[in-house]
């Protein structure tokens, strides 16, 4: 623990020290990836507390994850500031709302909804709808977006159009479900995470004695990951501040990757406009990555359109250059990545220090198969939090029970004995769910062995598990990490493999506006900056072996690999010179078609259609299954009108498929083989 006030500043670089010494707000810290932002803000808080500028109990440090809040508290304890409150927005607001509810509203405080899906499902049934679970997940995301941007059900349709939202069902249907969900929630005295923030701000606004007490308690604010703040969180933060400006915000505009949820980087980039007296400090010394990785990260972001980018300066010694590789097909790419990982393992790189990162979770399957064939252990990250997994919950219950009647056996052997009874075997199973369960139990056993080496007993071990569960601090799992780029944010590894980097996947096919494309570029930047030393970027030219090699590497790789990945883009002037498309006539009555849906079908909607109904149902079932696997809305694959057009024309070749309006090269490459197989009467 730090002994003297000035010792808090030892070991900080000049910019980090400037942050730590700026003990009065407003302060804006623009912190690039790997620049030690957590170190800077914890030392700032500790310096302010230990020098008497503020009482520890008057500080509220706000972040976005329970684990990040736990890490802040742990570091602050080590720096001699143990009384500081570090919480997520929701945890801080719920604590305040629960405390004041009996006094200002009366009765029992509402229960918290952990997931919107059950209530949305009931709302769907009330409206006599039958939405699939994947649709409900996407509708829940739309409801969350609307609530954090303060849009009610009555305004959703107009707002969705204005913000180019692409809901899984018609906007009017989302609005009705949203209204029914809110009605059910109120009837049952429930609050979701968005309502917690909204009610806390409302209680403070309507009851000045509550606002006064909270503001008397918290006088000093620090907000981490400020680029991810949404309008509702900003409303609550402003309510907490109550016109004061003793606030320090920290963020990186280059890592804004959650705009689709309602997060807005403008609060970070315009902080100095909102607070003209603010000190703005940039952290750009990158201590995480080698110069080769940093140079590539700078180049990726420099080719974007953002005026707020930070250019990193590497502080580590040289390392290997990033590797760019194209493969004939996806299985070849997965096998090649597995071979490269085996070489790293043979050189002594720990498996837990290697990650494979992709754009969507459905891409993981081929890598799971390739790693299993190579007998390389792996773990999936992001699908479910470690301490929420059924096998982990079961294990903790058993371990807690054993701790109450501990017989004094050695910790490691006792834990191994308990876990063996629920599936921990000496060697891992092949793959899939059984492998995931085994990896979870093995992580618990490894933690027991580590603590046993330090002399801990079962009681201490269970206490540590409960602490970690509260802070969502999972024990390290020995194995290659498989994760989406979104799930990888905030993490780092010695070696990172960025895979599937094709146009249509990164940027994702449904990113259409310039803002959406730029966010996809920042996703690649986040992926690059996860690597400390080894970095590999790869793509496959075809989906399956023997398939047409028509895919292009991501446009974001233009100029990075020595090759151009996409055809030249036409300037606005050149676009104006394009020939006008010939009129499309109805194939039944020969009338000129004007509506886009009619042009796609090739007939008037009132003209009779001749198609195989079984084929249309097969196409819809295939689309539903594919969308569920890829965790995307079904309409992103093909709209209902496109499926109808396919069923009517029953294309037999790729050229015939491409002739259908709305089906371009990217979708033909991705889905063409499956669609043609269905049209020919085969299972896709």
XYZ file of C-alpha atoms in Angstrom:
684
model
C 0.000 0.000 0.000
C 1.169 3.553 -0.771
C 2.591 5.244 2.341
C 3.021 8.935 1.456
C 0.780 11.306 -0.489
C 3.468 12.009 -3.090
C 4.128 8.285 -3.555
C 0.813 8.097 -5.464
C 2.487 9.971 -8.319
C 5.569 7.760 -8.570
C 5.859 5.739 -11.766
C 3.389 7.763 -13.828
C 4.398 9.115 -17.221
C 4.050 12.908 -17.780
C 0.507 12.700 -19.199
C -0.705 10.226 -16.561
C 0.798 12.465 -13.884
C -1.022 15.456 -15.371
C -4.273 13.530 -14.972
C -3.439 12.549 -11.382
C -2.541 16.128 -10.435
C -5.704 17.582 -12.007
C -7.651 16.851 -8.849
C -10.418 19.360 -9.558
C -12.856 19.116 -12.431
C -13.936 19.499 -15.061
C -11.351 17.176 -16.633
C -11.548 15.255 -19.902
C -9.062 12.422 -20.464
C -8.806 11.179 -24.044
C -7.105 7.833 -23.525
C -6.022 5.624 -26.403
C -5.909 1.829 -26.247
C -3.200 0.502 -23.927
C -2.251 3.914 -22.539
C -2.961 3.171 -18.865
C -6.225 5.058 -18.389
C -7.293 2.980 -15.370
C -3.928 3.639 -13.764
C -4.266 7.373 -14.421
C -7.790 7.787 -13.014
C -7.239 5.588 -9.941
C -4.083 7.530 -9.078
C -6.033 10.778 -9.609
C -8.753 9.675 -7.174
C -6.207 8.394 -4.638
C -4.195 11.625 -4.889
C -7.323 13.731 -4.343
C -8.361 11.635 -1.321
C -4.937 11.370 0.295
C -4.152 15.056 -0.171
C -7.440 16.057 1.490
C -9.116 17.556 -1.585
C -12.111 15.239 -1.131
C -13.345 12.602 1.319
C -13.309 9.061 -0.050
C -17.014 8.673 0.780
C -17.824 11.690 -1.427
C -16.394 10.088 -4.585
C -18.549 8.162 -7.058
C -16.598 6.420 -9.810
C -18.938 5.129 -12.500
C -18.156 2.530 -15.131
C -20.036 0.122 -17.409
C -19.286 -3.355 -16.089
C -19.307 -4.934 -12.668
C -15.843 -6.321 -13.296
C -14.418 -2.892 -14.187
C -15.978 -1.427 -11.031
C -14.420 -4.238 -8.965
C -11.008 -3.581 -10.512
C -11.296 0.127 -9.680
C -12.123 -0.664 -6.034
C -9.251 -3.135 -5.777
C -6.711 -0.665 -7.172
C -8.005 2.150 -4.976
C -7.651 -0.011 -1.864
C -4.029 -0.672 -2.797
C -3.498 3.080 -3.254
C -4.886 3.902 0.195
C -8.382 5.034 -0.821
C -10.601 2.119 0.273
C -13.801 4.086 0.931
C -14.407 5.213 -2.653
C -17.667 4.023 -4.242
C -17.012 2.467 -7.673
C -20.190 1.160 -9.310
C -21.945 0.732 -12.624
C -24.597 3.298 -13.556
C -27.326 0.771 -12.817
C -25.908 -0.421 -9.494
C -25.467 3.136 -8.207
C -28.967 4.179 -9.332
C -30.651 1.040 -7.941
C -28.979 1.554 -4.571
C -30.316 5.115 -4.387
C -33.778 4.245 -5.721
C -34.224 1.344 -3.285
C -33.130 3.493 -0.350
C -35.471 6.416 -1.052
C -38.485 4.498 -2.449
C -40.267 3.844 0.912
C -39.828 7.466 1.940
C -40.954 9.316 -1.202
C -43.191 6.787 -2.970
C -44.165 4.300 -0.293
C -44.596 0.570 -0.235
C -42.167 -2.053 -1.383
C -39.599 -1.142 -4.038
C -40.203 -2.764 -7.449
C -38.450 -5.958 -8.514
C -35.751 -5.799 -11.167
C -36.162 -7.556 -14.527
C -32.898 -9.286 -15.457
C -34.143 -10.027 -18.994
C -36.912 -8.437 -21.040
C -37.644 -11.645 -22.973
C -40.229 -13.248 -20.619
C -42.266 -10.045 -20.338
C -41.963 -9.333 -24.063
C -43.066 -12.902 -24.779
C -46.203 -12.394 -22.720
C -46.810 -9.043 -24.399
C -46.543 -10.822 -27.757
C -49.151 -13.385 -26.694
C -51.460 -10.627 -25.458
C -51.345 -9.156 -28.949
C -52.062 -12.620 -30.414
C -48.640 -12.794 -32.022
C -46.217 -15.683 -32.031
C -42.702 -14.258 -32.209
C -39.723 -16.570 -32.132
C -37.147 -16.132 -29.380
C -34.586 -14.727 -31.827
C -37.127 -12.095 -32.926
C -37.921 -11.233 -29.307
C -34.204 -10.682 -28.635
C -34.030 -8.203 -31.499
C -37.253 -6.512 -30.399
C -35.834 -6.239 -26.865
C -32.812 -4.458 -28.342
C -35.144 -2.010 -30.095
C -37.050 -1.363 -26.852
C -33.777 -0.757 -25.013
C -32.596 1.642 -27.709
C -35.887 3.543 -27.535
C -35.809 3.760 -23.738
C -32.207 4.961 -23.450
C -32.877 7.624 -26.088
C -36.077 8.656 -24.253
C -38.430 7.641 -27.053
C -41.870 6.375 -26.001
C -43.973 3.777 -27.847
C -46.048 6.497 -29.473
C -42.953 8.056 -31.096
C -41.061 4.873 -31.968
C -42.162 4.523 -35.611
C -41.122 8.048 -36.567
C -37.860 7.836 -34.579
C -36.942 4.457 -36.075
C -37.264 5.884 -39.587
C -35.291 8.999 -38.691
C -32.420 6.966 -37.211
C -32.403 4.295 -39.962
C -33.290 1.502 -37.535
C -33.918 -1.918 -39.069
C -36.181 -3.771 -36.624
C -36.935 -7.491 -37.139
C -40.648 -6.805 -37.667
C -42.591 -3.793 -38.892
C -41.920 -0.647 -36.772
C -45.638 -0.384 -36.003
C -45.547 -3.880 -34.512
C -42.482 -3.022 -32.415
C -44.329 0.035 -31.107
C -47.357 -2.067 -30.094
C -45.131 -4.635 -28.368
C -43.196 -1.858 -26.640
C -46.446 -0.359 -25.311
C -47.748 -3.760 -24.156
C -44.400 -4.525 -22.492
C -44.476 -1.253 -20.557
C -48.067 -1.871 -19.480
C -47.223 -5.362 -18.208
C -44.128 -4.093 -16.429
C -46.091 -1.424 -14.553
C -48.936 -3.816 -13.695
C -46.479 -6.221 -12.067
C -44.427 -3.596 -10.244
C -41.263 -4.351 -12.216
C -38.382 -2.188 -13.366
C -35.831 -2.879 -16.081
C -32.346 -1.390 -16.197
C -33.468 1.638 -18.212
C -36.389 2.368 -15.870
C -34.032 2.266 -12.876
C -32.036 5.165 -14.335
C -35.141 7.045 -15.414
C -36.900 6.722 -12.041
C -33.799 7.717 -10.085
C -33.470 10.909 -12.133
C -37.217 11.566 -11.791
C -37.214 11.068 -8.000
C -34.310 13.497 -7.647
C -36.012 16.044 -9.911
C -39.384 15.864 -8.156
C -38.114 15.595 -4.574
C -35.525 18.222 -3.789
C -34.785 16.718 -0.374
C -33.703 13.495 -2.102
C -31.571 15.403 -4.605
C -30.016 17.387 -1.786
C -29.108 14.301 0.217
C -27.565 12.497 -2.779
C -25.636 15.590 -3.858
C -24.447 16.128 -0.314
C -23.138 12.542 -0.331
C -21.479 12.584 -3.770
C -19.467 15.653 -4.696
C -16.746 14.188 -6.890
C -17.480 12.156 -10.041
C -15.355 10.056 -12.371
C -16.903 8.354 -15.417
C -14.962 5.705 -17.341
C -15.637 4.688 -20.983
C -17.413 7.997 -21.524
C -17.668 7.373 -25.282
C -20.253 4.678 -24.444
C -22.625 6.913 -22.443
C -26.187 7.010 -23.766
C -28.719 9.871 -23.406
C -30.456 8.296 -20.390
C -27.172 7.802 -18.535
C -26.194 11.380 -19.389
C -29.533 12.582 -17.971
C -28.898 10.772 -14.691
C -25.301 11.984 -14.524
C -26.421 15.601 -15.017
C -29.055 15.098 -12.306
C -26.408 13.772 -9.909
C -24.167 16.754 -10.669
C -26.944 19.299 -10.191
C -25.056 22.061 -12.001
C -21.681 21.299 -10.415
C -18.679 20.482 -12.564
C -16.346 18.450 -10.341
C -16.294 15.646 -12.869
C -13.593 13.754 -14.719
C -14.540 11.770 -17.834
C -12.329 9.233 -19.583
C -12.780 7.700 -22.999
C -11.461 6.943 -26.458
C -13.364 8.143 -29.551
C -11.517 5.490 -31.582
C -13.291 2.770 -29.570
C -16.885 3.912 -30.063
C -18.513 0.626 -31.132
C -21.906 0.677 -29.394
C -23.779 3.440 -31.242
C -26.435 0.901 -32.283
C -27.453 0.615 -28.601
C -27.931 4.373 -28.235
C -24.434 5.220 -26.985
C -23.126 8.537 -28.256
C -19.474 9.669 -28.490
C -20.568 13.285 -28.772
C -20.683 13.646 -24.984
C -16.958 12.867 -24.947
C -15.937 14.792 -28.057
C -17.930 17.897 -27.056
C -17.046 17.827 -23.348
C -14.818 20.908 -23.703
C -17.692 22.751 -25.398
C -20.069 21.851 -22.561
C -17.380 22.771 -20.005
C -15.243 25.595 -21.491
C -12.925 25.615 -18.451
C -12.177 21.890 -18.743
C -8.653 20.533 -18.738
C -8.270 18.167 -21.719
C -5.436 15.655 -21.400
C -4.484 13.086 -24.031
C -2.941 9.726 -23.177
C -1.243 8.370 -26.309
C 1.739 6.361 -25.021
C 0.811 2.759 -25.783
C 2.355 0.326 -23.276
C 0.404 -2.695 -24.507
C 1.451 -3.329 -28.089
C 4.636 -3.483 -30.136
C 5.417 -0.637 -32.593
C 4.370 -2.905 -35.466
C 0.895 -3.437 -33.998
C 0.565 0.229 -33.036
C 1.560 1.390 -36.530
C -1.146 -0.805 -38.079
C -3.754 0.450 -35.581
C -2.872 4.061 -36.384
C -3.112 3.340 -40.114
C -6.524 1.649 -39.783
C -8.031 4.594 -37.935
C -6.244 7.257 -40.015
C -8.067 6.054 -43.135
C -11.408 6.797 -41.461
C -13.443 9.980 -41.413
C -13.342 10.842 -37.696
C -11.813 14.234 -36.801
C -11.315 13.101 -33.165
C -8.912 10.188 -33.603
C -5.936 9.672 -31.299
C -2.570 8.641 -32.767
C -0.799 6.172 -30.478
C 2.938 6.205 -29.741
C 4.397 2.766 -29.043
C 6.544 2.315 -25.928
C 7.479 -1.366 -26.284
C 10.436 -2.868 -28.187
C 9.992 -4.081 -31.758
C 8.097 -7.287 -32.453
C 7.046 -9.330 -35.480
C 5.146 -7.658 -38.286
C 1.414 -8.337 -38.580
C 0.673 -11.194 -40.977
C -1.961 -10.922 -43.729
C -3.198 -14.194 -45.265
C -5.872 -15.128 -47.772
C -7.241 -18.677 -47.953
C -9.206 -20.540 -50.608
C -12.183 -21.187 -48.319
C -13.405 -20.938 -44.716
C -12.339 -24.455 -43.593
C -8.858 -23.773 -45.017
C -8.721 -20.486 -43.087
C -9.708 -22.199 -39.829
C -7.157 -24.983 -40.366
C -4.448 -22.433 -41.192
C -5.185 -20.460 -38.034
C -5.052 -23.665 -35.966
C -1.622 -24.506 -37.452
C -0.327 -21.014 -36.662
C -1.615 -21.317 -33.094
C 0.117 -24.667 -32.693
C 3.409 -23.008 -33.683
C 2.902 -20.300 -31.065
C 2.103 -22.887 -28.401
C 5.261 -24.799 -29.336
C 7.235 -21.564 -28.869
C 5.907 -21.240 -25.321
C 3.040 -18.738 -25.750
C 0.362 -19.793 -23.168
C -2.967 -20.795 -24.712
C -4.819 -18.314 -22.488
C -2.749 -15.549 -24.155
C -4.078 -16.319 -27.642
C -7.412 -15.184 -29.097
C -9.380 -15.659 -32.312
C -11.690 -12.702 -32.904
C -14.534 -12.492 -35.436
C -17.393 -10.171 -36.362
C -20.359 -12.437 -35.488
C -20.599 -15.414 -33.150
C -21.737 -17.801 -35.887
C -18.216 -17.640 -37.354
C -16.823 -19.559 -34.382
C -18.034 -23.006 -35.468
C -15.301 -23.728 -38.032
C -12.616 -22.601 -35.569
C -14.023 -24.778 -32.796
C -13.850 -27.740 -35.184
C -10.316 -26.931 -36.369
C -9.004 -26.454 -32.813
C -10.655 -29.678 -31.665
C -9.028 -31.599 -34.538
C -5.676 -30.104 -33.569
C -6.340 -31.019 -29.908
C -5.967 -27.392 -28.847
C -8.153 -26.351 -25.857
C -10.408 -23.341 -26.336
C -13.181 -21.371 -24.657
C -16.024 -19.255 -26.018
C -16.359 -15.784 -24.540
C -19.330 -13.468 -24.568
C -22.204 -15.942 -24.874
C -22.768 -16.222 -21.116
C -21.053 -14.742 -18.079
C -18.872 -17.238 -16.230
C -20.682 -17.150 -12.887
C -24.081 -17.356 -14.627
C -23.272 -20.724 -16.236
C -25.390 -23.569 -14.787
C -22.381 -25.771 -14.017
C -20.617 -22.922 -12.192
C -23.712 -22.055 -10.141
C -24.117 -25.735 -9.251
C -20.454 -26.026 -8.278
C -20.561 -22.916 -6.073
C -23.622 -24.248 -4.210
C -21.846 -27.561 -3.540
C -18.618 -25.856 -2.497
C -20.470 -23.455 -0.192
C -22.221 -26.385 1.474
C -18.945 -28.273 1.877
C -17.309 -25.200 3.435
C -19.885 -25.162 6.251
C -18.795 -28.630 7.334
C -15.170 -28.530 6.219
C -13.238 -31.513 7.537
C -9.821 -29.960 7.158
C -8.828 -31.807 3.991
C -6.330 -30.103 1.634
C -8.110 -27.443 -0.405
C -7.089 -28.641 -3.886
C -8.005 -32.281 -3.330
C -11.336 -31.398 -1.697
C -12.345 -29.110 -4.569
C -11.255 -31.683 -7.162
C -13.324 -34.331 -5.380
C -16.457 -32.154 -5.371
C -16.063 -31.070 -9.011
C -15.384 -34.622 -10.173
C -18.886 -35.505 -9.010
C -20.431 -33.041 -11.490
C -18.285 -33.641 -14.565
C -14.623 -32.703 -14.061
C -12.567 -35.489 -15.645
C -8.769 -35.871 -15.924
C -8.905 -35.227 -19.686
C -11.234 -32.876 -21.579
C -14.076 -34.056 -23.828
C -13.899 -33.387 -27.565
C -15.891 -30.192 -27.950
C -19.262 -28.461 -27.866
C -21.247 -27.906 -24.670
C -19.471 -30.741 -22.854
C -16.128 -29.075 -23.525
C -17.411 -25.681 -22.340
C -18.695 -27.237 -19.098
C -15.389 -29.026 -18.529
C -13.406 -25.818 -19.104
C -15.564 -23.989 -16.519
C -15.014 -26.677 -13.864
C -11.309 -26.866 -14.693
C -10.990 -23.097 -14.129
C -12.518 -23.500 -10.649
C -10.118 -26.368 -9.882
C -7.096 -24.356 -11.094
C -8.075 -21.426 -8.869
C -8.253 -23.822 -5.900
C -4.748 -25.080 -6.665
C -3.403 -21.516 -6.881
C -4.987 -20.552 -3.552
C -3.881 -23.807 -1.897
C -0.294 -22.901 -2.761
C -0.797 -19.713 -0.723
C -2.147 -21.655 2.286
C -5.859 -20.931 1.809
C -8.585 -23.268 3.074
C -12.032 -24.060 1.670
C -13.709 -21.196 3.548
C -11.277 -18.677 2.064
C -11.713 -20.242 -1.375
C -15.516 -19.954 -1.259
C -15.232 -16.352 -0.032
C -12.969 -15.596 -2.997
C -15.485 -17.178 -5.390
C -18.275 -15.034 -3.946
C -16.160 -11.894 -4.295
C -15.339 -12.761 -7.882
C -18.986 -13.524 -8.652
C -20.063 -10.143 -7.269
C -17.456 -8.405 -9.447
C -17.874 -10.779 -12.442
C -14.156 -11.547 -12.226
C -13.944 -15.014 -13.746
C -10.884 -17.164 -13.028
C -8.597 -17.594 -16.054
C -9.511 -20.518 -18.279
C -6.636 -22.386 -19.924
C -7.398 -22.398 -23.629
C -7.612 -20.306 -26.780
C -10.241 -17.565 -26.494
C -12.900 -17.414 -29.218
C -14.811 -14.128 -29.086
C -16.615 -11.535 -31.155
C -14.942 -8.163 -31.626
C -17.586 -6.544 -29.410
C -16.973 -9.061 -26.599
C -13.195 -8.515 -26.874
C -13.307 -4.808 -26.014
C -11.348 -4.099 -22.830
C -9.306 -7.319 -23.100
C -5.831 -8.084 -24.440
C -3.702 -11.075 -25.433
C -0.127 -11.777 -26.537
C -1.391 -13.098 -29.868
C -4.566 -12.191 -31.751
C -6.007 -13.703 -34.932
C -8.553 -11.475 -36.697
C -10.466 -13.782 -39.045
C -13.172 -13.629 -41.708
C -12.174 -10.123 -42.817
C -14.239 -9.913 -45.994
C -16.450 -7.184 -47.356
C -19.940 -8.027 -46.189
C -18.652 -9.339 -42.879
C -16.448 -6.387 -41.874
C -18.069 -4.047 -42.609
C -21.129 -6.174 -41.969
C -23.535 -6.314 -44.888
C -26.259 -4.270 -43.180
C -23.934 -1.345 -42.339
C -25.077 1.148 -44.971
C -24.724 4.737 -43.775
C -21.303 6.446 -43.557
C -21.643 6.491 -39.757
C -22.335 2.747 -39.637
C -19.365 2.024 -41.918
C -17.090 4.099 -39.675
C -18.241 2.184 -36.627
C -17.282 -1.050 -38.410
C -13.832 0.426 -39.046
C -13.498 1.174 -35.337
C -14.374 -2.471 -34.640
C -11.336 -3.517 -36.687
C -9.260 -0.970 -34.747
C -10.453 -2.475 -31.460
C -9.463 -5.914 -32.746
C -5.983 -4.799 -33.788
C -5.314 -3.075 -30.472
C -6.136 -6.234 -28.477
C -2.779 -7.728 -29.568
C 0.373 -7.188 -27.548
C 2.873 -8.807 -29.924
C 1.591 -11.303 -32.508
C -1.148 -10.187 -34.896
C -2.625 -12.106 -37.826
C -5.364 -10.912 -40.195
C -7.007 -13.348 -42.617
C -9.919 -13.912 -44.960
C -11.342 -16.667 -47.168
C -12.037 -16.183 -50.877
C -14.924 -18.711 -50.881
C -17.293 -20.106 -48.267
C -16.846 -23.803 -48.991
C -14.138 -25.919 -50.669
C -14.543 -25.814 -54.438
C -16.731 -22.729 -54.265
C -16.278 -19.678 -56.448
C -13.479 -17.471 -55.098
C -15.352 -14.217 -55.510
C -15.080 -12.721 -52.042
C -13.039 -9.599 -51.521
C -10.991 -8.809 -48.434
C -12.420 -6.044 -46.263
C -12.186 -2.576 -47.765
C -10.605 -1.520 -44.465
C -7.502 -3.484 -45.497
C -7.004 -1.318 -48.597
C -3.460 0.022 -48.505
C -2.505 -2.158 -45.536
C -1.730 -5.381 -47.411
C -0.252 -3.991 -50.603
C -3.403 -4.829 -52.544
C -6.796 -3.297 -53.209
C -9.710 -5.279 -51.843
C -12.642 -3.565 -53.466
C -13.406 -2.026 -56.875
C -12.981 1.756 -57.245
C -15.874 3.727 -55.836
C -17.557 6.149 -58.184
C -17.558 9.842 -57.376
C -20.937 11.613 -57.242
C -20.249 13.068 -60.694
C -19.547 9.653 -62.156
C -22.631 8.233 -60.516
C -24.700 10.826 -62.385
C -23.356 9.503 -65.703
C -24.499 5.946 -65.076
C -27.062 4.776 -67.648
C -30.633 4.820 -66.430
C -32.047 1.358 -65.870
C -34.590 0.160 -68.414
C -38.211 -0.001 -67.262
C -39.293 -3.281 -65.712
C -42.508 -4.828 -67.032
C -44.842 -7.280 -65.350
C -44.210 -10.754 -66.746
C -47.953 -11.506 -66.525
C -49.737 -8.387 -67.854
C -46.757 -6.423 -69.315
C -47.605 -3.308 -67.290
C -44.626 -1.113 -66.310
C -43.721 -1.743 -62.687
C -43.027 1.243 -60.432
C -43.064 -0.065 -56.856
C -39.793 -1.602 -55.652
C -41.546 -4.705 -54.307
C -43.262 -5.289 -57.656
C -39.993 -4.841 -59.553
C -38.362 -7.394 -57.276
C -41.193 -9.880 -57.873
C -41.245 -9.135 -61.606
C -45.045 -8.827 -61.591
C -47.884 -6.709 -60.264
C -48.909 -7.699 -56.763
C -52.458 -8.122 -58.078
C -51.401 -10.517 -60.855
C -51.533 -14.247 -60.108
C -48.342 -15.917 -58.929
C -47.230 -19.396 -59.870
C -44.862 -20.873 -57.315
C -44.205 -23.916 -55.169
C -45.612 -23.195 -51.696
C -43.457 -25.955 -50.186
C -40.356 -24.269 -51.615
C -41.352 -20.923 -50.072
C -41.863 -22.566 -46.671
C -38.489 -24.325 -46.985
C -36.824 -21.019 -47.817
C -38.437 -19.330 -44.800
C -37.400 -22.166 -42.466
C -33.851 -22.024 -43.792
C -33.764 -18.233 -43.343
C -35.006 -18.487 -39.737
C -32.409 -21.111 -38.829
C -29.588 -19.208 -40.544
C -30.543 -15.930 -38.851
C -30.730 -17.605 -35.458
C -27.284 -19.125 -35.922
C -25.793 -15.810 -37.057
C -27.726 -13.881 -34.371
C -29.057 -11.383 -36.904
C -32.624 -10.451 -37.905
C -34.028 -12.792 -40.627
C -34.786 -9.889 -42.983
C -31.048 -9.067 -43.087
C -30.536 -12.342 -44.980
C -33.461 -11.898 -47.391
C -36.733 -9.987 -47.080
C -40.082 -11.749 -47.455
C -40.470 -10.213 -50.919
C -37.080 -11.561 -52.019
C -37.968 -15.047 -50.764
C -41.256 -14.820 -52.667
C -39.363 -13.831 -55.829
C -36.952 -16.757 -55.382
C -39.822 -19.189 -54.905
C -41.574 -17.893 -58.035
C -38.506 -18.032 -60.270
C -36.839 -21.140 -58.723
C -33.368 -20.216 -60.057
C -31.217 -23.152 -61.121
C -27.912 -21.303 -61.547
C -26.062 -18.557 -59.753
C -26.594 -16.233 -62.724
C -30.354 -16.737 -62.493
C -30.191 -16.038 -58.759
C -28.229 -12.822 -59.344
C -30.846 -11.658 -61.847
C -33.375 -11.289 -59.016
C -33.401 -7.644 -57.801
C -32.087 -7.350 -54.250
C -29.610 -10.233 -54.572
C -26.085 -8.964 -55.118
C -22.696 -10.621 -55.235
C -22.115 -10.601 -51.459
C -25.420 -12.324 -50.671
C -24.988 -14.752 -53.532
C -21.564 -15.733 -52.195
C -22.858 -16.141 -48.673
C -26.245 -17.770 -49.231
C -26.398 -18.739 -52.890
C -25.328 -22.371 -52.517
C -27.961 -23.036 -49.836
C -30.737 -21.291 -51.795
C -29.947 -23.078 -55.066
C -29.855 -26.395 -53.225
C -33.342 -25.760 -51.845
C -34.628 -24.717 -55.254
C -33.327 -27.997 -56.694
C -35.184 -29.942 -54.020
C -32.138 -30.742 -51.867
C -31.648 -30.074 -48.155
C -29.547 -26.955 -47.565
